[in-house]
Amino acid sequence: MYQNTNLAADEPLEEPPMNFDRATCRRLHEAHETTLDLMARLEARIARRVPPLQDASESTFWRALAIALKDEIRHHFDFEEQRLFPLLDAVGEADIGALLAEEHAIIREVGESVLAHATGMPVIEAGAWTALRESAAELVERLTAHIQKEEMALLPALEQALDEVTDRDLSLEYAAG
């Protein structure tokens, strides 16, 4: 782990920022940061023993989570599986794609469970809140660990595998959704 020797003994250590030369890697990294922020916000909400109060900010959050799970994460996973993993396979890095694709399947399933339990949020009964908290905690744990693997293995492998033209084309394709 990266250590900053200028920190006081009780300050947390932080990883250095990831810098990527390839536009595709930068776009994926930005999507990871956005998803990690959403997972942190979800984790803060499920830390509560009782359902959150009904208000506009709660409604906005749960809508954003639903959109992320239905659209953004699906798009991200599909793009990786259809466009990036075959590219890595061609350069001898098939293991990375295979592992991440297995995790995608599990995360999709857990995400569906969260969506099913979160329907109608922020209004929810106590029993349904417990089920939502359990599935959301699993989602936070799995998706956070998955993103860490992508940041440490997938993106560096892509940095090496992509040429300028392929990088530009893939970056534009990913951005187009």
Coordinates of N, CA, C and O in Angstrom, one line a residue:
M1 N 0.8 -1.2 0.0 CA 0.0 0.0 0.0 C 0.9 1.2 0.0 O 1.9 1.3 0.6
Y2 N 0.4 2.3 -0.6 CA 1.1 3.5 -0.7 C 1.1 4.2 0.7 O 0.1 4.1 1.4
Q3 N 2.3 4.7 1.1 CA 2.3 5.3 2.4 C 2.9 6.7 2.2 O 3.8 7.0 1.5
N4 N 2.2 7.7 2.8 CA 2.6 9.1 2.8 C 3.3 9.3 4.1 O 2.6 9.3 5.1
T5 N 4.6 9.6 4.1 CA 5.3 9.8 5.3 C 5.0 11.1 6.0 O 5.4 11.4 7.1
N6 N 4.3 12.0 5.3 CA 3.9 13.3 5.9 C 2.7 13.3 6.7 O 2.3 14.3 7.3
L7 N 2.0 12.1 6.9 CA 0.8 12.0 7.6 C 1.1 11.8 9.1 O 2.1 11.1 9.5
A8 N 0.3 12.3 9.9 CA 0.3 12.0 11.4 C 0.0 10.5 11.6 O -0.7 9.9 10.7
A9 N 0.4 9.9 12.7 CA 0.2 8.5 12.9 C -1.3 8.1 12.9 O -1.6 7.0 12.5
D10 N -2.2 9.0 13.2 CA -3.6 8.6 13.3 C -4.4 8.9 12.0 O -5.6 8.7 11.9
E11 N -3.7 9.5 11.0 CA -4.4 9.8 9.8 C -4.4 8.6 8.9 O -3.5 7.8 8.8
P12 N -5.5 8.4 8.1 CA -5.6 7.2 7.2 C -4.7 7.4 6.0 O -4.4 8.5 5.6
L13 N -4.2 6.2 5.6 CA -3.3 6.2 4.4 C -4.2 6.2 3.2 O -5.3 5.6 3.2
E14 N -3.8 6.9 2.1 CA -4.6 7.0 0.9 C -3.7 6.4 -0.2 O -2.5 6.6 -0.2
E15 N -4.4 5.8 -1.2 CA -3.7 5.3 -2.4 C -3.4 6.5 -3.2 O -4.2 7.5 -3.3
P16 N -2.3 6.5 -4.0 CA -2.0 7.6 -4.9 C -3.1 7.6 -6.0 O -3.7 6.6 -6.3
P17 N -3.4 8.8 -6.6 CA -4.4 8.8 -7.7 C -3.9 8.0 -8.9 O -2.8 7.9 -9.2
M18 N -4.9 7.3 -9.5 CA -4.6 6.5 -10.7 C -4.5 7.5 -11.9 O -5.5 8.3 -12.1
N19 N -3.5 7.4 -12.7 CA -3.3 8.2 -13.9 C -3.2 7.3 -15.0 O -2.4 6.4 -15.1
F20 N -4.1 7.4 -16.0 CA -4.1 6.6 -17.2 C -3.9 7.4 -18.4 O -4.4 8.5 -18.5
D21 N -3.1 6.9 -19.3 CA -2.8 7.6 -20.6 C -3.9 7.4 -21.6 O -4.2 8.2 -22.4
R22 N -4.6 6.2 -21.6 CA -5.6 5.9 -22.5 C -6.9 6.4 -22.1 O -7.4 6.3 -21.0
A23 N -7.6 7.0 -23.1 CA -8.9 7.6 -22.9 C -10.0 6.6 -22.4 O -10.8 6.9 -21.5
T24 N -9.9 5.4 -22.9 CA -10.8 4.4 -22.5 C -10.7 4.1 -21.0 O -11.6 4.0 -20.2
C25 N -9.4 3.9 -20.6 CA -9.1 3.7 -19.2 C -9.6 4.8 -18.3 O -10.1 4.6 -17.2
R26 N -9.4 6.1 -18.7 CA -9.8 7.2 -18.0 C -11.3 7.2 -17.8 O -11.9 7.5 -16.7
R27 N -12.1 6.9 -18.9 CA -13.5 6.9 -18.8 C -14.0 5.8 -17.9 O -14.9 6.0 -17.1
L28 N -13.4 4.6 -17.9 CA -13.8 3.6 -17.0 C -13.5 3.9 -15.6 O -14.2 3.7 -14.7
H29 N -12.3 4.5 -15.4 CA -11.9 5.0 -14.0 C -12.9 6.0 -13.5 O -13.3 5.9 -12.3
E30 N -13.3 6.9 -14.3 CA -14.3 7.9 -13.9 C -15.6 7.2 -13.5 O -16.3 7.6 -12.5
A31 N -16.0 6.2 -14.3 CA -17.3 5.5 -14.0 C -17.1 4.8 -12.7 O -18.1 4.7 -11.9
H32 N -15.9 4.2 -12.4 CA -15.7 3.5 -11.2 C -15.8 4.5 -10.0 O -16.4 4.2 -9.0
E33 N -15.2 5.7 -10.1 CA -15.3 6.7 -9.1 C -16.8 7.1 -8.8 O -17.2 7.2 -7.6
T34 N -17.6 7.2 -9.8 CA -19.0 7.6 -9.7 C -19.7 6.4 -8.9 O -20.5 6.7 -8.0
T35 N -19.4 5.2 -9.3 CA -20.1 4.1 -8.7 C -19.7 3.9 -7.3 O -20.5 3.6 -6.4
L36 N -18.4 4.1 -7.0 CA -17.9 4.0 -5.6 C -18.6 5.1 -4.7 O -18.9 4.8 -3.6
D37 N -18.8 6.3 -5.3 CA -19.5 7.3 -4.5 C -20.9 6.9 -4.2 O -21.4 7.0 -3.1
L38 N -21.6 6.3 -5.2 CA -23.0 5.8 -5.0 C -23.0 4.7 -4.0 O -23.9 4.7 -3.2
M39 N -22.0 3.8 -4.0 CA -22.0 2.7 -3.1 C -21.8 3.3 -1.6 O -22.3 2.8 -0.7
A40 N -20.9 4.3 -1.5 CA -20.7 4.9 -0.2 C -22.0 5.5 0.3 O -22.3 5.4 1.5
R41 N -22.8 6.2 -0.6 CA -24.0 6.8 -0.2 C -25.0 5.7 0.2 O -25.8 5.8 1.1
L42 N -25.0 4.6 -0.5 CA -25.9 3.5 -0.2 C -25.5 2.9 1.1 O -26.4 2.6 2.0
E43 N -24.3 2.7 1.3 CA -23.8 2.1 2.6 C -24.2 3.0 3.8 O -24.6 2.5 4.8
A44 N -24.1 4.3 3.6 CA -24.6 5.2 4.7 C -26.0 5.0 5.0 O -26.5 5.1 6.1
R45 N -26.8 4.8 4.0 CA -28.3 4.7 4.1 C -28.6 3.4 4.8 O -29.5 3.3 5.7
I46 N -28.0 2.3 4.4 CA -28.3 1.0 5.0 C -27.7 0.8 6.4 O -28.1 -0.2 7.1
A47 N -26.9 1.7 6.8 CA -26.4 1.6 8.2 C -27.5 1.9 9.2 O -27.4 1.5 10.4
R48 N -28.5 2.5 8.8 CA -29.6 2.8 9.6 C -30.4 1.6 10.0 O -30.7 0.8 9.1
R49 N -30.9 1.4 11.2 CA -31.7 0.3 11.6 C -33.1 0.4 11.1 O -33.8 -0.5 11.0
V50 N -33.6 1.7 10.9 CA -34.9 1.9 10.5 C -34.9 2.6 9.1 O -33.9 3.2 8.7
P51 N -36.0 2.4 8.3 CA -36.0 3.0 7.0 C -35.8 4.5 7.1 O -36.2 5.1 8.1
P52 N -35.2 5.1 6.0 CA -35.1 6.6 6.0 C -36.4 7.3 6.0 O -37.4 6.7 5.5
L53 N -36.4 8.5 6.4 CA -37.6 9.3 6.3 C -37.9 9.6 4.8 O -37.0 9.7 4.0
Q54 N -39.2 9.7 4.5 CA -39.6 10.0 3.2 C -39.3 11.5 2.9 O -39.9 12.4 3.6
D55 N -38.4 11.8 2.0 CA -38.2 13.2 1.6 C -37.7 13.2 0.1 O -37.4 12.2 -0.4
A56 N -37.5 14.4 -0.4 CA -37.1 14.5 -1.8 C -35.7 14.0 -2.0 O -35.4 13.3 -3.1
S57 N -34.8 14.2 -1.1 CA -33.4 13.7 -1.3 C -33.4 12.2 -1.3 O -32.6 11.6 -2.0
E58 N -34.2 11.6 -0.5 CA -34.2 10.1 -0.4 C -34.8 9.6 -1.8 O -34.3 8.6 -2.3
S59 N -35.9 10.2 -2.2 CA -36.5 9.8 -3.5 C -35.4 9.9 -4.6 O -35.3 9.0 -5.5
T60 N -34.7 11.0 -4.6 CA -33.7 11.3 -5.7 C -32.6 10.2 -5.6 O -32.2 9.7 -6.6
F61 N -32.2 9.9 -4.4 CA -31.1 8.9 -4.2 C -31.6 7.5 -4.8 O -30.8 6.9 -5.6
W62 N -32.7 7.1 -4.4 CA -33.2 5.7 -4.8 C -33.4 5.7 -6.3 O -33.2 4.6 -6.9
R63 N -33.9 6.8 -6.9 CA -34.0 6.8 -8.4 C -32.6 6.7 -9.0 O -32.5 6.0 -10.0
A64 N -31.7 7.4 -8.5 CA -30.3 7.4 -9.1 C -29.7 6.0 -8.9 O -29.0 5.5 -9.8
L65 N -30.0 5.3 -7.8 CA -29.5 4.0 -7.6 C -30.1 3.0 -8.6 O -29.4 2.2 -9.3
A66 N -31.4 3.2 -8.8 CA -32.1 2.3 -9.8 C -31.6 2.5 -11.2 O -31.3 1.6 -11.9
I67 N -31.3 3.8 -11.6 CA -30.8 4.1 -12.9 C -29.4 3.5 -13.0 O -29.1 2.9 -14.1
A68 N -28.6 3.6 -12.0 CA -27.2 3.1 -12.0 C -27.3 1.6 -12.2 O -26.5 1.0 -13.0
L69 N -28.1 0.9 -11.4 CA -28.2 -0.6 -11.5 C -28.8 -1.1 -12.8 O -28.3 -2.1 -13.4
K70 N -29.8 -0.4 -13.3 CA -30.4 -0.8 -14.5 C -29.7 -0.5 -15.8 O -29.6 -1.2 -16.8
D71 N -29.1 0.7 -15.8 CA -28.5 1.2 -17.0 C -27.0 1.3 -17.0 O -26.3 0.7 -17.8
E72 N -26.5 2.1 -16.1 CA -25.0 2.4 -16.1 C -24.2 1.2 -15.9 O -23.2 1.0 -16.6
I73 N -24.5 0.5 -14.8 CA -23.6 -0.7 -14.5 C -23.8 -1.8 -15.6 O -22.8 -2.4 -16.0
R74 N -25.0 -2.0 -16.1 CA -25.2 -2.9 -17.1 C -24.4 -2.5 -18.4 O -23.7 -3.3 -19.0
H75 N -24.5 -1.2 -18.7 CA -23.7 -0.7 -19.9 C -22.2 -1.0 -19.7 O -21.5 -1.4 -20.6
H76 N -21.7 -0.6 -18.5 CA -20.3 -0.8 -18.2 C -19.9 -2.3 -18.3 O -18.9 -2.6 -19.0
F77 N -20.7 -3.2 -17.7 CA -20.3 -4.6 -17.7 C -20.4 -5.1 -19.2 O -19.5 -5.9 -19.6
D78 N -21.5 -4.8 -19.9 CA -21.6 -5.3 -21.3 C -20.5 -4.8 -22.1 O -19.9 -5.6 -22.9
F79 N -20.1 -3.5 -22.0 CA -19.0 -3.0 -22.8 C -17.7 -3.8 -22.5 O -17.0 -4.1 -23.4
E80 N -17.4 -4.0 -21.2 CA -16.2 -4.8 -20.9 C -16.3 -6.2 -21.5 O -15.3 -6.6 -22.1
E81 N -17.4 -6.8 -21.3 CA -17.5 -8.2 -21.7 C -17.5 -8.4 -23.2 O -16.8 -9.3 -23.8
Q82 N -18.1 -7.5 -23.9 CA -18.2 -7.6 -25.4 C -17.1 -6.9 -26.1 O -16.7 -7.4 -27.2
R83 N -16.5 -5.9 -25.6 CA -15.4 -5.1 -26.3 C -14.0 -5.3 -25.7 O -13.1 -5.4 -26.4
L84 N -13.9 -5.3 -24.4 CA -12.6 -5.3 -23.8 C -12.0 -6.7 -23.5 O -10.9 -6.9 -23.7
F85 N -12.8 -7.5 -22.9 CA -12.3 -8.9 -22.6 C -11.8 -9.6 -23.8 O -10.8 -10.3 -23.7
P86 N -12.5 -9.6 -25.0 CA -12.0 -10.2 -26.2 C -10.6 -9.6 -26.6 O -9.7 -10.3 -27.0
L87 N -10.5 -8.3 -26.4 CA -9.2 -7.7 -26.8 C -8.1 -8.2 -25.8 O -7.0 -8.5 -26.3
L88 N -8.4 -8.3 -24.6 CA -7.4 -8.8 -23.6 C -7.1 -10.3 -23.9 O -5.9 -10.7 -23.8
D89 N -8.1 -11.0 -24.3 CA -7.9 -12.4 -24.6 C -6.9 -12.5 -25.8 O -6.0 -13.4 -25.7
A90 N -7.1 -11.7 -26.7 CA -6.2 -11.7 -27.9 C -4.7 -11.4 -27.6 O -3.8 -11.8 -28.3
V91 N -4.5 -10.7 -26.5 CA -3.1 -10.4 -26.1 C -2.6 -11.3 -24.9 O -1.6 -11.0 -24.2
G92 N -3.3 -12.4 -24.7 CA -2.9 -13.3 -23.6 C -3.3 -13.0 -22.2 O -2.8 -13.6 -21.3
E93 N -4.3 -12.2 -22.0 CA -4.8 -11.8 -20.7 C -6.2 -12.3 -20.5 O -7.0 -11.6 -19.9
A94 N -6.5 -13.5 -20.9 CA -7.9 -14.0 -20.8 C -8.4 -14.2 -19.4 O -9.5 -14.1 -19.1
D95 N -7.4 -14.5 -18.5 CA -7.8 -14.8 -17.1 C -8.5 -13.6 -16.4 O -9.4 -13.8 -15.6
I96 N -8.0 -12.4 -16.7 CA -8.6 -11.2 -16.1 C -10.1 -11.1 -16.5 O -11.0 -10.9 -15.7
G97 N -10.3 -11.2 -17.8 CA -11.7 -11.1 -18.3 C -12.6 -12.2 -17.8 O -13.8 -12.0 -17.4
A98 N -12.1 -13.4 -17.7 CA -12.9 -14.5 -17.2 C -13.3 -14.3 -15.7 O -14.5 -14.5 -15.4
L99 N -12.4 -13.9 -14.9 CA -12.7 -13.6 -13.5 C -13.7 -12.5 -13.3 O -14.7 -12.6 -12.6
L100 N -13.4 -11.4 -14.1 CA -14.3 -10.3 -13.9 C -15.7 -10.6 -14.5 O -16.7 -10.1 -13.9
A101 N -15.8 -11.4 -15.5 CA -17.1 -11.7 -16.1 C -17.9 -12.6 -15.1 O -19.1 -12.4 -15.0
E102 N -17.2 -13.5 -14.4 CA -17.9 -14.3 -13.3 C -18.5 -13.3 -12.3 O -19.6 -13.5 -11.8
E103 N -17.7 -12.3 -11.9 CA -18.1 -11.4 -10.9 C -19.3 -10.5 -11.4 O -20.2 -10.2 -10.6
H104 N -19.2 -10.2 -12.7 CA -20.3 -9.4 -13.3 C -21.7 -10.2 -13.1 O -22.7 -9.5 -12.7
A105 N -21.7 -11.5 -13.3 CA -22.9 -12.2 -13.2 C -23.5 -12.2 -11.8 O -24.7 -12.0 -11.6
I106 N -22.6 -12.3 -10.8 CA -23.0 -12.3 -9.4 C -23.5 -10.9 -9.0 O -24.6 -10.8 -8.4
I107 N -22.8 -9.9 -9.5 CA -23.2 -8.5 -9.1 C -24.5 -8.2 -9.8 O -25.4 -7.5 -9.2
R108 N -24.7 -8.6 -11.0 CA -26.0 -8.4 -11.7 C -27.2 -9.0 -10.9 O -28.2 -8.3 -10.7
E109 N -26.9 -10.2 -10.4 CA -28.0 -10.9 -9.6 C -28.3 -10.2 -8.3 O -29.4 -9.9 -7.9
V110 N -27.2 -9.7 -7.6 CA -27.4 -9.0 -6.4 C -28.0 -7.7 -6.6 O -28.9 -7.2 -5.9
G111 N -27.7 -7.0 -7.7 CA -28.3 -5.7 -8.1 C -29.8 -5.9 -8.3 O -30.6 -5.0 -8.0
E112 N -30.2 -7.0 -9.0 CA -31.6 -7.2 -9.2 C -32.3 -7.4 -7.9 O -33.5 -6.9 -7.8
S113 N -31.7 -8.1 -7.0 CA -32.3 -8.2 -5.6 C -32.5 -6.9 -5.0 O -33.5 -6.6 -4.4
V114 N -31.5 -6.0 -5.0 CA -31.6 -4.7 -4.4 C -32.7 -3.9 -5.1 O -33.6 -3.3 -4.4
L115 N -32.8 -4.0 -6.4 CA -33.9 -3.3 -7.2 C -35.2 -3.8 -6.7 O -36.2 -3.0 -6.5
A116 N -35.4 -5.1 -6.6 CA -36.7 -5.7 -6.2 C -37.1 -5.2 -4.8 O -38.2 -4.9 -4.6
H117 N -36.1 -5.2 -3.9 CA -36.4 -4.8 -2.5 C -36.6 -3.2 -2.4 O -37.3 -2.8 -1.5
A118 N -36.0 -2.5 -3.3 CA -36.0 -1.0 -3.2 C -37.2 -0.4 -3.9 O -37.3 0.8 -3.9
T119 N -38.0 -1.2 -4.6 CA -39.1 -0.7 -5.3 C -40.0 0.1 -4.4 O -40.4 -0.4 -3.3
G120 N -40.3 1.3 -4.7 CA -41.2 2.1 -3.9 C -40.4 3.0 -2.9 O -41.1 3.7 -2.1
M121 N -39.1 2.9 -2.8 CA -38.4 3.7 -1.8 C -38.6 5.1 -2.1 O -38.8 5.5 -3.3
P122 N -38.6 6.0 -1.1 CA -38.2 5.7 0.2 C -39.2 5.2 1.2 O -39.0 5.0 2.3
V123 N -40.5 4.9 0.7 CA -41.5 4.4 1.6 C -41.3 2.8 1.6 O -41.4 2.2 0.5
I124 N -41.1 2.3 2.8 CA -40.8 0.8 2.9 C -41.1 0.4 4.3 O -40.9 1.1 5.3
E125 N -41.6 -0.8 4.4 CA -42.0 -1.4 5.7 C -40.7 -2.0 6.3 O -39.7 -2.3 5.6
A126 N -40.8 -2.1 7.6 CA -39.6 -2.6 8.4 C -39.0 -3.9 7.9 O -37.8 -4.1 7.8
G127 N -39.9 -4.9 7.6 CA -39.4 -6.2 7.2 C -38.7 -6.1 5.8 O -37.7 -6.7 5.6
A128 N -39.3 -5.3 4.9 CA -38.7 -5.1 3.6 C -37.4 -4.4 3.7 O -36.4 -4.6 3.0
W129 N -37.3 -3.4 4.7 CA -36.1 -2.7 4.9 C -34.9 -3.6 5.3 O -33.8 -3.5 4.8
T130 N -35.2 -4.6 6.1 CA -34.2 -5.6 6.6 C -33.7 -6.3 5.3 O -32.5 -6.5 5.2
A131 N -34.6 -6.8 4.5 CA -34.2 -7.5 3.3 C -33.4 -6.6 2.4 O -32.3 -7.1 1.8
L132 N -33.8 -5.4 2.2 CA -33.1 -4.4 1.4 C -31.7 -4.2 1.9 O -30.7 -4.2 1.2
R133 N -31.6 -4.0 3.2 CA -30.3 -3.7 3.8 C -29.3 -4.9 3.6 O -28.1 -4.7 3.3
E134 N -29.8 -6.1 3.7 CA -29.0 -7.3 3.5 C -28.5 -7.4 2.1 O -27.3 -7.6 1.8
S135 N -29.4 -7.2 1.1 CA -28.9 -7.3 -0.3 C -28.1 -6.1 -0.7 O -27.1 -6.3 -1.4
A136 N -28.4 -5.0 -0.2 CA -27.6 -3.8 -0.5 C -26.2 -3.9 0.1 O -25.2 -3.5 -0.5
A137 N -26.1 -4.4 1.3 CA -24.7 -4.6 1.9 C -23.9 -5.6 1.1 O -22.7 -5.3 0.9
E138 N -24.5 -6.6 0.6 CA -23.8 -7.5 -0.3 C -23.3 -6.8 -1.6 O -22.2 -7.0 -2.1
L139 N -24.2 -6.0 -2.2 CA -23.9 -5.3 -3.4 C -22.7 -4.3 -3.1 O -21.8 -4.3 -3.9
V140 N -22.8 -3.6 -2.1 CA -21.7 -2.6 -1.8 C -20.4 -3.4 -1.7 O -19.4 -3.0 -2.3
E141 N -20.4 -4.5 -0.9 CA -19.2 -5.3 -0.7 C -18.6 -5.8 -2.0 O -17.4 -5.7 -2.4
R142 N -19.5 -6.5 -2.8 CA -19.1 -7.1 -4.0 C -18.6 -6.1 -5.1 O -17.6 -6.3 -5.8
L143 N -19.4 -5.0 -5.3 CA -19.1 -4.1 -6.3 C -17.8 -3.3 -6.0 O -17.0 -3.0 -6.9
T144 N -17.7 -2.9 -4.7 CA -16.5 -2.2 -4.3 C -15.2 -3.1 -4.5 O -14.2 -2.6 -5.1
A145 N -15.3 -4.3 -4.1 CA -14.1 -5.2 -4.4 C -13.9 -5.4 -5.9 O -12.7 -5.5 -6.3
H146 N -14.9 -5.5 -6.6 CA -14.8 -5.7 -8.1 C -14.1 -4.5 -8.7 O -13.2 -4.7 -9.6
I147 N -14.5 -3.3 -8.3 CA -13.9 -2.1 -8.9 C -12.5 -2.1 -8.5 O -11.6 -1.7 -9.4
Q148 N -12.1 -2.5 -7.3 CA -10.7 -2.5 -7.0 C -9.9 -3.4 -7.9 O -8.8 -3.1 -8.3
K149 N -10.5 -4.6 -8.2 CA -9.8 -5.5 -9.1 C -9.6 -4.9 -10.5 O -8.6 -5.0 -11.1
E150 N -10.7 -4.2 -11.0 CA -10.6 -3.6 -12.3 C -9.5 -2.5 -12.3 O -8.8 -2.4 -13.3
E151 N -9.5 -1.7 -11.2 CA -8.5 -0.6 -11.2 C -7.1 -1.2 -11.1 O -6.2 -0.6 -11.7
M152 N -6.9 -2.3 -10.4 CA -5.5 -2.8 -10.2 C -5.1 -3.8 -11.3 O -3.9 -3.9 -11.5
A153 N -6.0 -4.4 -12.0 CA -5.7 -5.4 -13.0 C -6.2 -5.1 -14.4 O -5.4 -5.0 -15.4
L154 N -7.5 -4.8 -14.6 CA -8.0 -4.6 -15.9 C -7.5 -3.3 -16.5 O -7.0 -3.3 -17.7
L155 N -7.6 -2.2 -15.9 CA -7.1 -0.9 -16.5 C -5.7 -0.9 -16.8 O -5.3 -0.5 -17.9
P156 N -4.8 -1.4 -16.0 CA -3.4 -1.4 -16.4 C -3.1 -2.3 -17.6 O -2.3 -2.0 -18.4
A157 N -3.8 -3.5 -17.6 CA -3.7 -4.4 -18.8 C -4.2 -3.7 -20.1 O -3.6 -3.8 -21.1
L158 N -5.3 -2.9 -20.0 CA -5.8 -2.2 -21.1 C -4.8 -1.1 -21.6 O -4.6 -0.9 -22.8
E159 N -4.2 -0.5 -20.6 CA -3.2 0.6 -21.0 C -2.1 0.0 -21.9 O -1.7 0.7 -22.8
Q160 N -1.7 -1.2 -21.6 CA -0.7 -1.9 -22.4 C -1.3 -2.4 -23.8 O -0.6 -2.5 -24.7
A161 N -2.5 -2.9 -23.7 CA -3.1 -3.6 -24.9 C -3.6 -2.6 -26.0 O -3.7 -3.0 -27.1
L162 N -4.0 -1.4 -25.6 CA -4.7 -0.5 -26.6 C -3.7 0.3 -27.4 O -2.7 0.8 -26.8
D163 N -3.9 0.4 -28.7 CA -3.2 1.3 -29.5 C -4.0 2.6 -29.5 O -5.2 2.6 -29.1
E164 N -3.5 3.7 -30.1 CA -4.2 5.0 -30.1 C -5.5 4.9 -30.8 O -6.5 5.5 -30.4
V165 N -5.6 4.3 -32.0 CA -6.8 4.3 -32.8 C -7.9 3.4 -32.1 O -9.0 3.9 -31.9
T166 N -7.5 2.3 -31.6 CA -8.5 1.4 -30.9 C -9.0 2.1 -29.6 O -10.1 2.1 -29.3
D167 N -8.0 2.8 -28.9 CA -8.4 3.5 -27.7 C -9.4 4.6 -28.0 O -10.4 4.7 -27.3
R168 N -9.1 5.4 -29.0 CA -10.1 6.4 -29.4 C -11.4 5.9 -29.8 O -12.5 6.4 -29.3
D169 N -11.5 4.8 -30.6 CA -12.7 4.3 -31.0 C -13.5 3.7 -29.8 O -14.7 3.9 -29.7
L170 N -12.8 3.0 -28.9 CA -13.5 2.4 -27.8 C -14.0 3.4 -26.8 O -15.1 3.3 -26.2
S171 N -13.2 4.5 -26.6 CA -13.6 5.6 -25.7 C -14.8 6.2 -26.2 O -15.8 6.5 -25.4
L172 N -14.9 6.5 -27.5 CA -16.1 7.1 -28.1 C -17.3 6.2 -28.0 O -18.4 6.6 -27.7
E173 N -17.1 4.9 -28.2 CA -18.2 3.9 -28.2 C -18.7 3.9 -26.7 O -19.9 3.9 -26.5
Y174 N -17.8 3.8 -25.8 CA -18.3 3.7 -24.4 C -19.1 5.0 -24.0 O -20.1 4.9 -23.4
A175 N -18.6 6.2 -24.4 CA -19.2 7.4 -24.1 C -20.6 7.5 -24.7 O -21.5 8.1 -24.1
A176 N -20.7 6.9 -25.9 CA -22.0 7.0 -26.6 C -23.1 6.2 -25.9 O -24.3 6.4 -26.2
G177 N -22.7 5.2 -25.1 CA -23.6 4.4 -24.4 C -24.2 3.3 -25.2 O -25.1 2.7 -25.0

